Amino acid sequence: MIRTMLRIRARPGAEQAVRSAWRTAAAQIGALPGNLRRDLFVDAHDPRTFVIATEWVDDAALRDYEDGAVAADLADALRAGCAPPTADDQRVMRDRPGEHLTILVDVEVTVPAARLAEFHRGHAEVTARMAGVPGYLREDLLREPGTDVHHILAEWRTEAEFHRWVANPAHAREEAGPIAPFLLDFRRRLFHLAAHPGTDRAATTGRETDVHTTTDVLIVGAGPTGLTAAVELARRGIDCRVVDKLVAPPAQADKAIGVHCRTMEIWAEQGIVREAMDAGTWLTGNVVFVNGTQTHRMSWELPDLPYAHLGLPQYETERILTDRLATLGVRPQRGAELTGFTQGADGVLATLALAGGGTQTVRAQYLIGADGAHSRVRDLLGLTFSGGLGRFPQLFMLADVDVNWDMPDGHLLRFLHQTDGQMDGMLVCVPLRGAGRYRIATLAPPRFFAQTGGRDAPPGFSEELAEPSLDDVQAALDRLAPPGTRAANLRWSSVFRISHGIVDRYGHGRVFVAGDAAHLHPPAGGQGMNTGIQDAWNLAWKVALAARGVAAPGLLDSYEAERRPEGEEIVGRAVRMAFTDELDRADLERQFRQEMSLLLSYADSPLVGECVTDPEALRVGPRPGDRAPDLDGLARQGVGHPLRLRDLTGGTRHTLLVYADRSAQPAAVAAVAGLAADVRALSRGEIDVYLLLSPDAEEPGLLAPPVVRDTGGEFRARYGVAGTALYLIRPDGHVGFRSQPIDADALRKNLHLVFGGAR
C-alpha cells in the first residue's frame, strides 16, 4: 500500500471552495481502480490549511491517478483558491519499510467539542515534552472537517526509536499525560516515508544517482564551528552528520587559544564548561610593552563576568566538543572530503571522496560549511570576499615553548617595537597550562619570506617552509622581551600568513557557511574561533526549526542578517588593531567586554521587536536583540535553593517570561494562562512560559504556567519591569521581543516571524 499526503493553503475566503472541490473529486477518486481511501483534513490550528490524503493498492494505481483526468481536474479546481504547493508540501509513505528510516505515526482520537480547548492546551504541552525524546522529530494536529475526529501525525527518525518509547510504561505519564484522558480509545497506524514511485530522491536536483545515506543536516568540517553546530542540532533531536577531510584531528597545530566569556556561557549551556575549565588556564589580565616600556596593564577579573577569559588550545576544544557530541550519538566521519553538491527544492545532494578510495553520496535537508579558510563549500557556492581577500605581506611564526622570565602569571603579554612612530616588531605571548609555558606569535625571520621567492603565500599554516627553530624564537625574545629572557623546550612551531576578509553572502538556498569559511581576520583579540562558535550558535537553532518544519519562511535568512554585520565589524576591528597596542584607552573595560562578545546585540535584526506604551518603560532593561543577562535570587515552590534566570531560560527552546507585581490587575494576571497556551500552540511547543511575580504580588492560583518569585527584586531591577511586562528570550540567549504592559497581539506577530503560524 502507498499513501500520499498533499498540504495546500487556501487563500482568504476560499476555504469553502476547497471543501466543495474535494467533495466532487473524492467521489471520482473512490471509483478509480486501486483506490483504498481518500480523506480531507484541516489543520487544527489554521482553518485555511488543508491536507489531502489518498491511499492506493500499489504504485501503478497511484501513477494512473496522477496521470489521469481526475487529478488534473482537482488541480484546476484548486488553482484559483490556493497558493501553489511546494515540493515540501507533498509526502509519500508506505505500509512497510523501505530504504528510508523515517516513519509517520497517525493517531486518530475523538475530541468532544465541549473539551476542545482542553485538548488543544494539553496537546501543546505534549509537543513541548516530546521535543526531548530521542528519535522524535515533529508532529501535526489535523481534524476531519465537520467531525470531532482528530489525527496526530507524529514523525520519528526510526521505527525502533518509536517502539522503544512506546514500550516504556512511564511515557504516558511523562510525555503524553496532558492528553491521556483522550487516548482511552484511539486508532494508530504506522507508515514509512518513501520516495515518490518512479523517481530518485535526487530528482529535484536534476541528477539520477545512488544515495548512500540520508540525514537532516550535513556539516562539512569538524573544527569548533562545525562541532558546535552538530551539538546544537543533536541536542534538539535533529539527525546530523559531520564530515572532515582530515583522517585524524590536529594534535597541536592551531592558532586559537583564548576562549571568550560569552563562549564559556555557551559551553555552560552545552554541558562542557567544567571540562574546559579543568583542561585550561585562566587568562587574568593583559600587559602591553612598547619599546621595552610598560604602557598598560589591566586585570580581566571583573566582578560581574559570567565566566572569566580561559586559555585553552584549540585541539583541546575540539576534543571536548567531540566527546560531548558522542554522548548525543554523533561521531565525525573523518577522511571524507566534500567534492561537490547540488541543491533543489527539498534538499541537498552532496558527494564525498573517501580517504580509503571510492565516493559516497549524502542527501540532506540542509548543508553547513564549516570547513575553514580554504572552504570547499564557499567555493562551490560561488561566494566571494567583499572587496577581495586582504593579506598582510609579513609572514608570522607560532611556537609552543617554555619561557623563563619575571612576568605576572596568567597575563597575555604584548611586546611592540616602533621606529619613527611605525610599528616594526611585535611579540604576543599567551600563557598555556603548565609552569612557564606560552604560545608565542611573532614575525618570522626574513629567510622564510626569501624562501617564498616573493610569491603570495596562501593563508594559514605553511607546509612548504621549514619549522622555525628554538634559536629563531630566542632571537625574537632577545629583541622584544625583557633582557635575560630565555626560551626552552620547543614543542612545536610553524610559519603562517594572515588573511582577512568577509564573504558577500553567508549562504544560498539550503547551504550556509560559518566560521573561517565566512570570515577571516587577524588573531587580534582572539576572535576567530569564538566568532565561528557564535555563528554556529546562532544558525543551529534556526536550522533545527526548519528541519522540523516549524520555521517561518524568512527565519533562515536572519542568520546572515544577524551574523554578517557582526563578522564585518570584527574583521574591521581586528585589521585596525593588528599592528597597534590594541587599546581603546578611553574605556578599557568596555573594550574588553566587547572583545568577549558580552556586548553583542542583534538590535537591527528583522526578528526582534518591542511594544511599550511609555518611552521610559523598560529603558534600563536589555533591548530587543541584546544578550539577556543572567541573575539570581529567584524562588520556586519545592526548590530548596535560589534559582538563576538561566535555570529558566537555558535549554533548546524559546522562553517567555511574563512579569507581574502587586499593582497588576487580577484579570491581566489571569489571562496569562490563556496566553501561555496560545503561544505554545502557535510554536508547536517550542516556547517555555513562566510567570515571574514580585515578592508582594498575590498568588493567582493558575495551573499553568509555573510561578517563580523574584524574591530579591533583581529581575525587576535588571530588566526594568513594572506592573505587567514580558520578555521573550531566544534559544541563543538574546531578547527576541519585549512589551510593557503585556501586548499579546504584538507578541503573536513577532512569533510569526520565527514560527510563521507553525502547524
mmCIF file with all atom_site columns, C-alpha atoms in Angstrom, residues 447-531:
data_model
loop_
_atom_site.group_PDB
_atom_site.id
_atom_site.type_symbol
_atom_site.label_atom_id
_atom_site.label_alt_id
_atom_site.label_comp_id
_atom_site.label_asym_id
_atom_site.label_entity_id
_atom_site.label_seq_id
_atom_site.pdbx_PDB_ins_code
_atom_site.Cartn_x
_atom_site.Cartn_y
_atom_site.Cartn_z
_atom_site.occupancy
_atom_site.B_iso_or_equiv
_atom_site.pdbx_formal_charge
_atom_site.auth_seq_id
_atom_site.auth_comp_id
_atom_site.auth_asym_id
_atom_site.auth_atom_id
_atom_site.pdbx_PDB_model_num
ATOM 1  C CA . ARG A 1 447 ? 64.837 33.962 5.449  1.00 0.00 ? 447 ARG A CA 1
ATOM 2  C CA . PHE A 1 448 ? 61.344 32.457 5.393  1.00 0.00 ? 448 PHE A CA 1
ATOM 3  C CA . PHE A 1 449 ? 59.996 35.256 3.220  1.00 0.00 ? 449 PHE A CA 1
ATOM 4  C CA . ALA A 1 450 ? 63.003 34.850 0.937  1.00 0.00 ? 450 ALA A CA 1
ATOM 5  C CA . GLN A 1 451 ? 62.166 31.152 0.552  1.00 0.00 ? 451 GLN A CA 1
ATOM 6  C CA . THR A 1 452 ? 58.801 32.088 -0.956 1.00 0.00 ? 452 THR A CA 1
ATOM 7  C CA . GLY A 1 453 ? 60.573 33.884 -3.790 1.00 0.00 ? 453 GLY A CA 1
ATOM 8  C CA . GLY A 1 454 ? 58.319 36.867 -3.169 1.00 0.00 ? 454 GLY A CA 1
ATOM 9  C CA . ARG A 1 455 ? 55.269 34.823 -4.112 1.00 0.00 ? 455 ARG A CA 1
ATOM 10 C CA . ASP A 1 456 ? 51.966 35.450 -2.401 1.00 0.00 ? 456 ASP A CA 1
ATOM 11 C CA . ALA A 1 457 ? 51.919 32.576 0.070  1.00 0.00 ? 457 ALA A CA 1
ATOM 12 C CA . PRO A 1 458 ? 48.455 31.155 0.847  1.00 0.00 ? 458 PRO A CA 1
ATOM 13 C CA . PRO A 1 459 ? 46.787 31.969 4.164  1.00 0.00 ? 459 PRO A CA 1
ATOM 14 C CA . GLY A 1 460 ? 47.136 29.667 7.146  1.00 0.00 ? 460 GLY A CA 1
ATOM 15 C CA . PHE A 1 461 ? 49.996 27.380 8.136  1.00 0.00 ? 461 PHE A CA 1
ATOM 16 C CA . SER A 1 462 ? 52.753 26.690 5.639  1.00 0.00 ? 462 SER A CA 1
ATOM 17 C CA . GLU A 1 463 ? 53.500 23.089 4.712  1.00 0.00 ? 463 GLU A CA 1
ATOM 18 C CA . GLU A 1 464 ? 56.304 24.044 2.346  1.00 0.00 ? 464 GLU A CA 1
ATOM 19 C CA . LEU A 1 465 ? 58.504 26.084 4.680  1.00 0.00 ? 465 LEU A CA 1
ATOM 20 C CA . ALA A 1 466 ? 60.693 24.615 7.399  1.00 0.00 ? 466 ALA A CA 1
ATOM 21 C CA . GLU A 1 467 ? 59.688 24.860 11.041 1.00 0.00 ? 467 GLU A CA 1
ATOM 22 C CA . PRO A 1 468 ? 61.225 27.765 12.972 1.00 0.00 ? 468 PRO A CA 1
ATOM 23 C CA . SER A 1 469 ? 63.895 26.695 15.444 1.00 0.00 ? 469 SER A CA 1
ATOM 24 C CA . LEU A 1 470 ? 64.395 27.482 19.116 1.00 0.00 ? 470 LEU A CA 1
ATOM 25 C CA . ASP A 1 471 ? 67.112 29.926 18.029 1.00 0.00 ? 471 ASP A CA 1
ATOM 26 C CA . ASP A 1 472 ? 64.517 31.803 15.942 1.00 0.00 ? 472 ASP A CA 1
ATOM 27 C CA . VAL A 1 473 ? 62.270 32.084 18.984 1.00 0.00 ? 473 VAL A CA 1
ATOM 28 C CA . GLN A 1 474 ? 65.152 33.219 21.173 1.00 0.00 ? 474 GLN A CA 1
ATOM 29 C CA . ALA A 1 475 ? 66.118 35.891 18.638 1.00 0.00 ? 475 ALA A CA 1
ATOM 30 C CA . ALA A 1 476 ? 62.609 37.370 18.817 1.00 0.00 ? 476 ALA A CA 1
ATOM 31 C CA . LEU A 1 477 ? 62.721 37.352 22.622 1.00 0.00 ? 477 LEU A CA 1
ATOM 32 C CA . ASP A 1 478 ? 66.139 38.995 22.619 1.00 0.00 ? 478 ASP A CA 1
ATOM 33 C CA . ARG A 1 479 ? 64.806 41.836 20.505 1.00 0.00 ? 479 ARG A CA 1
ATOM 34 C CA . LEU A 1 480 ? 61.437 42.439 22.137 1.00 0.00 ? 480 LEU A CA 1
ATOM 35 C CA . ALA A 1 481 ? 61.193 40.759 25.571 1.00 0.00 ? 481 ALA A CA 1
ATOM 36 C CA . PRO A 1 482 ? 62.872 41.952 28.794 1.00 0.00 ? 482 PRO A CA 1
ATOM 37 C CA . PRO A 1 483 ? 66.653 41.394 28.941 1.00 0.00 ? 483 PRO A CA 1
ATOM 38 C CA . GLY A 1 484 ? 67.644 37.938 30.183 1.00 0.00 ? 484 GLY A CA 1
ATOM 39 C CA . THR A 1 485 ? 64.509 36.188 28.950 1.00 0.00 ? 485 THR A CA 1
ATOM 40 C CA . ARG A 1 486 ? 65.269 32.608 27.901 1.00 0.00 ? 486 ARG A CA 1
ATOM 41 C CA . ALA A 1 487 ? 63.242 30.130 25.853 1.00 0.00 ? 487 ALA A CA 1
ATOM 42 C CA . ALA A 1 488 ? 63.457 26.349 26.193 1.00 0.00 ? 488 ALA A CA 1
ATOM 43 C CA . ASN A 1 489 ? 61.679 23.116 25.339 1.00 0.00 ? 489 ASN A CA 1
ATOM 44 C CA . LEU A 1 490 ? 60.287 23.970 21.911 1.00 0.00 ? 490 LEU A CA 1
ATOM 45 C CA . ARG A 1 491 ? 57.357 21.578 21.453 1.00 0.00 ? 491 ARG A CA 1
ATOM 46 C CA . TRP A 1 492 ? 56.057 22.754 18.099 1.00 0.00 ? 492 TRP A CA 1
ATOM 47 C CA . SER A 1 493 ? 56.419 25.654 15.653 1.00 0.00 ? 493 SER A CA 1
ATOM 48 C CA . SER A 1 494 ? 55.191 26.757 12.250 1.00 0.00 ? 494 SER A CA 1
ATOM 49 C CA . VAL A 1 495 ? 55.091 29.667 9.816  1.00 0.00 ? 495 VAL A CA 1
ATOM 50 C CA . PHE A 1 496 ? 51.766 31.151 8.804  1.00 0.00 ? 496 PHE A CA 1
ATOM 51 C CA . ARG A 1 497 ? 50.304 34.062 6.899  1.00 0.00 ? 497 ARG A CA 1
ATOM 52 C CA . ILE A 1 498 ? 47.337 36.190 7.952  1.00 0.00 ? 498 ILE A CA 1
ATOM 53 C CA . SER A 1 499 ? 44.484 36.937 5.566  1.00 0.00 ? 499 SER A CA 1
ATOM 54 C CA . HIS A 1 500 ? 41.380 38.979 6.225  1.00 0.00 ? 500 HIS A CA 1
ATOM 55 C CA . GLY A 1 501 ? 38.014 39.387 4.568  1.00 0.00 ? 501 GLY A CA 1
ATOM 56 C CA . ILE A 1 502 ? 34.335 38.513 4.749  1.00 0.00 ? 502 ILE A CA 1
ATOM 57 C CA . VAL A 1 503 ? 32.150 36.803 2.149  1.00 0.00 ? 503 VAL A CA 1
ATOM 58 C CA . ASP A 1 504 ? 29.431 38.695 0.335  1.00 0.00 ? 504 ASP A CA 1
ATOM 59 C CA . ARG A 1 505 ? 26.760 36.240 1.495  1.00 0.00 ? 505 ARG A CA 1
ATOM 60 C CA . TYR A 1 506 ? 26.532 33.725 4.334  1.00 0.00 ? 506 TYR A CA 1
ATOM 61 C CA . GLY A 1 507 ? 24.739 31.154 2.226  1.00 0.00 ? 507 GLY A CA 1
ATOM 62 C CA . HIS A 1 508 ? 22.347 30.417 -0.582 1.00 0.00 ? 508 HIS A CA 1
ATOM 63 C CA . GLY A 1 509 ? 19.212 28.303 -0.550 1.00 0.00 ? 509 GLY A CA 1
ATOM 64 C CA . ARG A 1 510 ? 19.731 25.377 1.789  1.00 0.00 ? 510 ARG A CA 1
ATOM 65 C CA . VAL A 1 511 ? 23.502 25.797 2.150  1.00 0.00 ? 511 VAL A CA 1
ATOM 66 C CA . PHE A 1 512 ? 25.273 28.057 4.662  1.00 0.00 ? 512 PHE A CA 1
ATOM 67 C CA . VAL A 1 513 ? 28.841 28.936 5.624  1.00 0.00 ? 513 VAL A CA 1
ATOM 68 C CA . ALA A 1 514 ? 30.112 29.702 9.114  1.00 0.00 ? 514 ALA A CA 1
ATOM 69 C CA . GLY A 1 515 ? 33.380 30.381 10.910 1.00 0.00 ? 515 GLY A CA 1
ATOM 70 C CA . ASP A 1 516 ? 36.521 30.822 8.808  1.00 0.00 ? 516 ASP A CA 1
ATOM 71 C CA . ALA A 1 517 ? 34.557 29.718 5.752  1.00 0.00 ? 517 ALA A CA 1
ATOM 72 C CA . ALA A 1 518 ? 32.645 33.008 6.095  1.00 0.00 ? 518 ALA A CA 1
ATOM 73 C CA . HIS A 1 519 ? 35.239 35.400 7.524  1.00 0.00 ? 519 HIS A CA 1
ATOM 74 C CA . LEU A 1 520 ? 38.992 35.578 8.005  1.00 0.00 ? 520 LEU A CA 1
ATOM 75 C CA . HIS A 1 521 ? 40.750 38.049 10.255 1.00 0.00 ? 521 HIS A CA 1
ATOM 76 C CA . PRO A 1 522 ? 43.977 38.639 12.166 1.00 0.00 ? 522 PRO A CA 1
ATOM 77 C CA . PRO A 1 523 ? 44.229 36.984 15.587 1.00 0.00 ? 523 PRO A CA 1
ATOM 78 C CA . ALA A 1 524 ? 43.995 40.354 17.361 1.00 0.00 ? 524 ALA A CA 1
ATOM 79 C CA . GLY A 1 525 ? 41.551 39.838 20.207 1.00 0.00 ? 525 GLY A CA 1
ATOM 80 C CA . GLY A 1 526 ? 41.432 36.075 19.612 1.00 0.00 ? 526 GLY A CA 1
ATOM 81 C CA . GLN A 1 527 ? 38.230 36.419 17.614 1.00 0.00 ? 527 GLN A CA 1
ATOM 82 C CA . GLY A 1 528 ? 38.479 33.655 15.009 1.00 0.00 ? 528 GLY A CA 1
ATOM 83 C CA . MET A 1 529 ? 37.341 30.532 16.819 1.00 0.00 ? 529 MET A CA 1
ATOM 84 C CA . ASN A 1 530 ? 34.962 32.379 19.118 1.00 0.00 ? 530 ASN A CA 1
ATOM 85 C CA . THR A 1 531 ? 33.216 34.151 16.243 1.00 0.00 ? 531 THR A CA 1
#
